[in-house]
mmCIF file with all atom_site columns, C-alpha atoms in Angstrom:
data_model
loop_
_atom_site.group_PDB
_atom_site.id
_atom_site.type_symbol
_atom_site.label_atom_id
_atom_site.label_alt_id
_atom_site.label_comp_id
_atom_site.label_asym_id
_atom_site.label_entity_id
_atom_site.label_seq_id
_atom_site.pdbx_PDB_ins_code
_atom_site.Cartn_x
_atom_site.Cartn_y
_atom_site.Cartn_z
_atom_site.occupancy
_atom_site.B_iso_or_equiv
_atom_site.pdbx_formal_charge
_atom_site.auth_seq_id
_atom_site.auth_comp_id
_atom_site.auth_asym_id
_atom_site.auth_atom_id
_atom_site.pdbx_PDB_model_num
ATOM 1   C CA . MET A 1 1   ? -17.127 -69.732  188.773 1.00 71.00 ? 864 MET A CA 1
ATOM 2   C CA . LYS A 1 2   ? -14.265 -71.431  190.569 1.00 71.00 ? 865 LYS A CA 1
ATOM 3   C CA . ASN A 1 3   ? -15.461 -74.833  189.313 1.00 72.00 ? 866 ASN A CA 1
ATOM 4   C CA . ILE A 1 4   ? -15.539 -73.573  185.712 1.00 74.00 ? 867 ILE A CA 1
ATOM 5   C CA . ILE A 1 5   ? -11.954 -72.324  185.928 1.00 72.00 ? 868 ILE A CA 1
ATOM 6   C CA . ILE A 1 6   ? -10.771 -75.614  187.424 1.00 71.00 ? 869 ILE A CA 1
ATOM 7   C CA . THR A 1 7   ? -12.626 -77.565  184.720 1.00 73.00 ? 870 THR A CA 1
ATOM 8   C CA . VAL A 1 8   ? -11.057 -75.463  181.954 1.00 68.00 ? 871 VAL A CA 1
ATOM 9   C CA . ILE A 1 9   ? -7.563  -75.883  183.443 1.00 78.00 ? 872 ILE A CA 1
ATOM 10  C CA . LEU A 1 10  ? -8.033  -79.651  183.730 1.00 74.00 ? 873 LEU A CA 1
ATOM 11  C CA . ALA A 1 11  ? -9.338  -79.858  180.147 1.00 72.00 ? 874 ALA A CA 1
ATOM 12  C CA . ILE A 1 12  ? -6.315  -77.942  178.839 1.00 79.00 ? 875 ILE A CA 1
ATOM 13  C CA . ALA A 1 13  ? -3.956  -80.157  180.837 1.00 70.00 ? 876 ALA A CA 1
ATOM 14  C CA . PHE A 1 14  ? -5.677  -83.279  179.512 1.00 72.00 ? 877 PHE A CA 1
ATOM 15  C CA . ILE A 1 15  ? -5.501  -82.102  175.887 1.00 72.00 ? 878 ILE A CA 1
ATOM 16  C CA . SER A 1 16  ? -1.871  -81.070  176.281 1.00 62.00 ? 879 SER A CA 1
ATOM 17  C CA . GLY A 1 17  ? -0.991  -84.433  177.824 1.00 59.00 ? 880 GLY A CA 1
ATOM 18  C CA . ALA A 1 18  ? -2.714  -86.337  175.030 1.00 54.00 ? 881 ALA A CA 1
ATOM 19  C CA . ALA A 1 19  ? -0.884  -84.324  172.381 1.00 52.00 ? 882 ALA A CA 1
ATOM 20  C CA . ALA A 1 20  ? 2.459   -84.977  174.057 1.00 56.00 ? 883 ALA A CA 1
ATOM 21  C CA . GLN A 1 21  ? 1.817   -88.737  174.038 1.00 66.00 ? 884 GLN A CA 1
ATOM 22  C CA . ASN A 1 22  ? 0.980   -88.843  170.306 1.00 68.00 ? 885 ASN A CA 1
ATOM 23  C CA . PRO A 1 23  ? 3.671   -86.792  168.602 1.00 93.00 ? 886 PRO A CA 1
ATOM 24  C CA . VAL A 1 24  ? 4.259   -86.513  164.911 1.00 97.00 ? 887 VAL A CA 1
ATOM 25  C CA . VAL A 1 25  ? 7.882   -87.369  164.128 1.00 97.00 ? 888 VAL A CA 1
ATOM 26  C CA . GLU A 1 26  ? 10.153  -87.071  161.121 1.00 98.00 ? 889 GLU A CA 1
ATOM 27  C CA . LYS A 1 27  ? 12.673  -89.826  160.460 1.00 98.00 ? 890 LYS A CA 1
ATOM 28  C CA . THR A 1 28  ? 14.993  -90.801  157.644 1.00 98.00 ? 891 THR A CA 1
ATOM 29  C CA . VAL A 1 29  ? 15.895  -94.307  156.548 1.00 98.00 ? 892 VAL A CA 1
ATOM 30  C CA . ALA A 1 30  ? 17.918  -95.718  153.664 1.00 98.00 ? 893 ALA A CA 1
ATOM 31  C CA . VAL A 1 31  ? 15.816  -97.227  150.870 1.00 98.00 ? 894 VAL A CA 1
ATOM 32  C CA . HIS A 1 32  ? 17.406  -98.566  147.690 1.00 97.00 ? 895 HIS A CA 1
ATOM 33  C CA . GLY A 1 33  ? 15.941  -97.703  144.318 1.00 97.00 ? 896 GLY A CA 1
ATOM 34  C CA . ASP A 1 34  ? 17.043  -96.605  140.881 1.00 93.00 ? 897 ASP A CA 1
ATOM 35  C CA . CYS A 1 35  ? 14.615  -94.415  138.966 1.00 95.00 ? 898 CYS A CA 1
ATOM 36  C CA . ASP A 1 36  ? 11.660  -92.045  139.045 1.00 96.00 ? 899 ASP A CA 1
ATOM 37  C CA . MET A 1 37  ? 9.274   -94.990  139.035 1.00 96.00 ? 900 MET A CA 1
ATOM 38  C CA . CYS A 1 38  ? 11.018  -96.256  142.177 1.00 97.00 ? 901 CYS A CA 1
ATOM 39  C CA . LYS A 1 39  ? 10.471  -92.850  143.750 1.00 98.00 ? 902 LYS A CA 1
ATOM 40  C CA . LEU A 1 40  ? 6.763   -92.988  142.958 1.00 97.00 ? 903 LEU A CA 1
ATOM 41  C CA . ARG A 1 41  ? 6.369   -96.542  144.259 1.00 97.00 ? 904 ARG A CA 1
ATOM 42  C CA . ILE A 1 42  ? 8.408   -96.011  147.451 1.00 98.00 ? 905 ILE A CA 1
ATOM 43  C CA . GLU A 1 43  ? 6.596   -92.805  148.378 1.00 98.00 ? 906 GLU A CA 1
ATOM 44  C CA . LYS A 1 44  ? 3.182   -94.249  147.534 1.00 98.00 ? 907 LYS A CA 1
ATOM 45  C CA . THR A 1 45  ? 3.829   -97.418  149.540 1.00 98.00 ? 908 THR A CA 1
ATOM 46  C CA . ALA A 1 46  ? 5.026   -95.463  152.572 1.00 98.00 ? 909 ALA A CA 1
ATOM 47  C CA . SER A 1 47  ? 2.066   -93.068  152.318 1.00 98.00 ? 910 SER A CA 1
ATOM 48  C CA . TYR A 1 48  ? -0.405  -95.960  152.429 1.00 97.00 ? 911 TYR A CA 1
ATOM 49  C CA . VAL A 1 49  ? 0.809   -96.990  155.893 1.00 98.00 ? 912 VAL A CA 1
ATOM 50  C CA . LYS A 1 50  ? -1.740  -95.781  158.425 1.00 97.00 ? 913 LYS A CA 1
ATOM 51  C CA . GLY A 1 51  ? -0.350  -92.820  160.359 1.00 97.00 ? 914 GLY A CA 1
ATOM 52  C CA . VAL A 1 52  ? 2.091   -91.640  157.679 1.00 98.00 ? 915 VAL A CA 1
ATOM 53  C CA . LYS A 1 53  ? 1.525   -87.971  156.902 1.00 98.00 ? 916 LYS A CA 1
ATOM 54  C CA . LYS A 1 54  ? 4.222   -87.465  154.278 1.00 98.00 ? 917 LYS A CA 1
ATOM 55  C CA . ALA A 1 55  ? 6.882   -89.526  152.517 1.00 98.00 ? 918 ALA A CA 1
ATOM 56  C CA . SER A 1 56  ? 9.670   -88.222  150.313 1.00 98.00 ? 919 SER A CA 1
ATOM 57  C CA . TRP A 1 57  ? 12.408  -90.350  148.726 1.00 98.00 ? 920 TRP A CA 1
ATOM 58  C CA . ASP A 1 58  ? 15.671  -88.810  147.492 1.00 98.00 ? 921 ASP A CA 1
ATOM 59  C CA . LYS A 1 59  ? 17.099  -90.857  144.603 1.00 96.00 ? 922 LYS A CA 1
ATOM 60  C CA . ASP A 1 60  ? 20.634  -89.448  144.870 1.00 96.00 ? 923 ASP A CA 1
ATOM 61  C CA . GLN A 1 61  ? 20.907  -89.959  148.622 1.00 97.00 ? 924 GLN A CA 1
ATOM 62  C CA . GLN A 1 62  ? 18.862  -93.205  148.611 1.00 97.00 ? 925 GLN A CA 1
ATOM 63  C CA . GLN A 1 63  ? 17.032  -91.828  151.650 1.00 98.00 ? 926 GLN A CA 1
ATOM 64  C CA . LEU A 1 64  ? 13.348  -91.854  152.551 1.00 98.00 ? 927 LEU A CA 1
ATOM 65  C CA . THR A 1 65  ? 12.122  -89.138  154.866 1.00 98.00 ? 928 THR A CA 1
ATOM 66  C CA . VAL A 1 66  ? 8.802   -89.905  156.514 1.00 98.00 ? 929 VAL A CA 1
ATOM 67  C CA . ILE A 1 67  ? 6.595   -87.848  158.771 1.00 98.00 ? 930 ILE A CA 1
ATOM 68  C CA . TYR A 1 68  ? 4.251   -90.021  160.788 1.00 98.00 ? 931 TYR A CA 1
ATOM 69  C CA . ARG A 1 69  ? 2.308   -90.350  164.031 1.00 98.00 ? 932 ARG A CA 1
ATOM 70  C CA . GLU A 1 70  ? 4.102   -92.578  166.508 1.00 96.00 ? 933 GLU A CA 1
ATOM 71  C CA . ASP A 1 71  ? 0.795   -93.656  168.046 1.00 96.00 ? 934 ASP A CA 1
ATOM 72  C CA . LYS A 1 72  ? -0.363  -95.036  164.673 1.00 96.00 ? 935 LYS A CA 1
ATOM 73  C CA . THR A 1 73  ? 2.747   -96.700  163.221 1.00 97.00 ? 936 THR A CA 1
ATOM 74  C CA . THR A 1 74  ? 6.472   -97.261  163.568 1.00 97.00 ? 937 THR A CA 1
ATOM 75  C CA . LEU A 1 75  ? 9.462   -96.830  161.308 1.00 97.00 ? 938 LEU A CA 1
ATOM 76  C CA . ALA A 1 76  ? 9.822   -100.626 161.334 1.00 98.00 ? 939 ALA A CA 1
ATOM 77  C CA . ALA A 1 77  ? 6.267   -101.042 160.001 1.00 98.00 ? 940 ALA A CA 1
ATOM 78  C CA . ILE A 1 78  ? 6.962   -98.524  157.239 1.00 98.00 ? 941 ILE A CA 1
ATOM 79  C CA . GLU A 1 79  ? 10.178  -100.338 156.275 1.00 98.00 ? 942 GLU A CA 1
ATOM 80  C CA . GLU A 1 80  ? 8.327   -103.670 156.262 1.00 98.00 ? 943 GLU A CA 1
ATOM 81  C CA . ALA A 1 81  ? 5.701   -102.293 153.849 1.00 98.00 ? 944 ALA A CA 1
ATOM 82  C CA . ILE A 1 82  ? 8.403   -100.934 151.537 1.00 98.00 ? 945 ILE A CA 1
ATOM 83  C CA . ALA A 1 83  ? 10.237  -104.275 151.576 1.00 98.00 ? 946 ALA A CA 1
ATOM 84  C CA . LYS A 1 84  ? 6.996   -106.069 150.664 1.00 98.00 ? 947 LYS A CA 1
ATOM 85  C CA . ALA A 1 85  ? 6.781   -103.739 147.656 1.00 98.00 ? 948 ALA A CA 1
ATOM 86  C CA . GLY A 1 86  ? 10.212  -105.001 146.525 1.00 98.00 ? 949 GLY A CA 1
ATOM 87  C CA . TYR A 1 87  ? 12.638  -102.406 147.863 1.00 98.00 ? 950 TYR A CA 1
ATOM 88  C CA . ASP A 1 88  ? 15.479  -103.031 150.319 1.00 98.00 ? 951 ASP A CA 1
ATOM 89  C CA . THR A 1 89  ? 15.563  -100.710 153.302 1.00 98.00 ? 952 THR A CA 1
ATOM 90  C CA . GLU A 1 90  ? 18.212  -100.048 155.881 1.00 95.00 ? 953 GLU A CA 1
ATOM 91  C CA . HIS A 1 91  ? 16.877  -102.785 158.172 1.00 97.00 ? 954 HIS A CA 1
ATOM 92  C CA . VAL A 1 92  ? 14.627  -104.981 155.997 1.00 97.00 ? 955 VAL A CA 1
ATOM 93  C CA . LYS A 1 93  ? 15.570  -106.690 152.736 1.00 97.00 ? 956 LYS A CA 1
ATOM 94  C CA . ALA A 1 94  ? 12.881  -107.348 150.140 1.00 97.00 ? 957 ALA A CA 1
ATOM 95  C CA . ASN A 1 95  ? 12.372  -110.993 149.256 1.00 96.00 ? 958 ASN A CA 1
ATOM 96  C CA . GLU A 1 96  ? 13.327  -112.140 145.757 1.00 97.00 ? 959 GLU A CA 1
ATOM 97  C CA . GLU A 1 97  ? 9.745   -112.654 144.640 1.00 97.00 ? 960 GLU A CA 1
ATOM 98  C CA . ALA A 1 98  ? 8.762   -109.066 145.469 1.00 97.00 ? 961 ALA A CA 1
ATOM 99  C CA . TYR A 1 99  ? 11.955  -107.719 143.906 1.00 97.00 ? 962 TYR A CA 1
ATOM 100 C CA . GLU A 1 100 ? 11.417  -109.662 140.667 1.00 96.00 ? 963 GLU A CA 1
ATOM 101 C CA . LYS A 1 101 ? 7.896   -108.223 140.341 1.00 96.00 ? 964 LYS A CA 1
ATOM 102 C CA . LEU A 1 102 ? 9.361   -104.714 140.023 1.00 96.00 ? 965 LEU A CA 1
ATOM 103 C CA . PRO A 1 103 ? 9.561   -103.236 136.516 1.00 95.00 ? 966 PRO A CA 1
ATOM 104 C CA . GLU A 1 104 ? 12.917  -103.853 134.831 1.00 94.00 ? 967 GLU A CA 1
ATOM 105 C CA . CYS A 1 105 ? 13.984  -100.211 135.280 1.00 93.00 ? 968 CYS A CA 1
ATOM 106 C CA . CYS A 1 106 ? 13.525  -100.604 139.036 1.00 95.00 ? 969 CYS A CA 1
ATOM 107 C CA . HIS A 1 107 ? 15.953  -103.510 139.430 1.00 95.00 ? 970 HIS A CA 1
ATOM 108 C CA . TYR A 1 108 ? 18.395  -101.554 141.580 1.00 94.00 ? 971 TYR A CA 1
ATOM 109 C CA . ARG A 1 109 ? 20.428  -104.589 142.677 1.00 92.00 ? 972 ARG A CA 1
ATOM 110 C CA . THR A 1 110 ? 22.128  -104.824 139.291 1.00 83.00 ? 973 THR A CA 1
ATOM 111 C CA . SER A 1 111 ? 25.446  -103.024 138.969 1.00 54.00 ? 974 SER A CA 1
ATOM 112 C CA . GLU A 1 112 ? 24.341  -101.091 135.875 1.00 57.00 ? 975 GLU A CA 1
ATOM 113 C CA . LYS A 1 113 ? 22.679  -97.783  136.749 1.00 53.00 ? 976 LYS A CA 1
ATOM 114 C CA . HIS A 1 114 ? 19.987  -96.199  134.603 1.00 48.00 ? 977 HIS A CA 1
#
């Protein structure tokens, strides 16, 4: 009986330790965009990154909020994916080729807003 109790306690400690090492976090980062199509593309791109649980982009605030597992991905990897899709982030700028592939309504670098 004593061995069973010790085994259960060790199993709980192990599971608790593993959960503490792999937390789900919520972070916000600036992502530039201009329209509802941008919103769809930014959120979809972020969601495709392995480990991302949820992505929500606010057009007015130009902010992406992501919920992801730190053991599966990083905020830098998410920003890199978004930049490859053509959108500038707080830390990573999209290259011209990716930006030019965006639909005309998504060309946020122009001074004219839609």
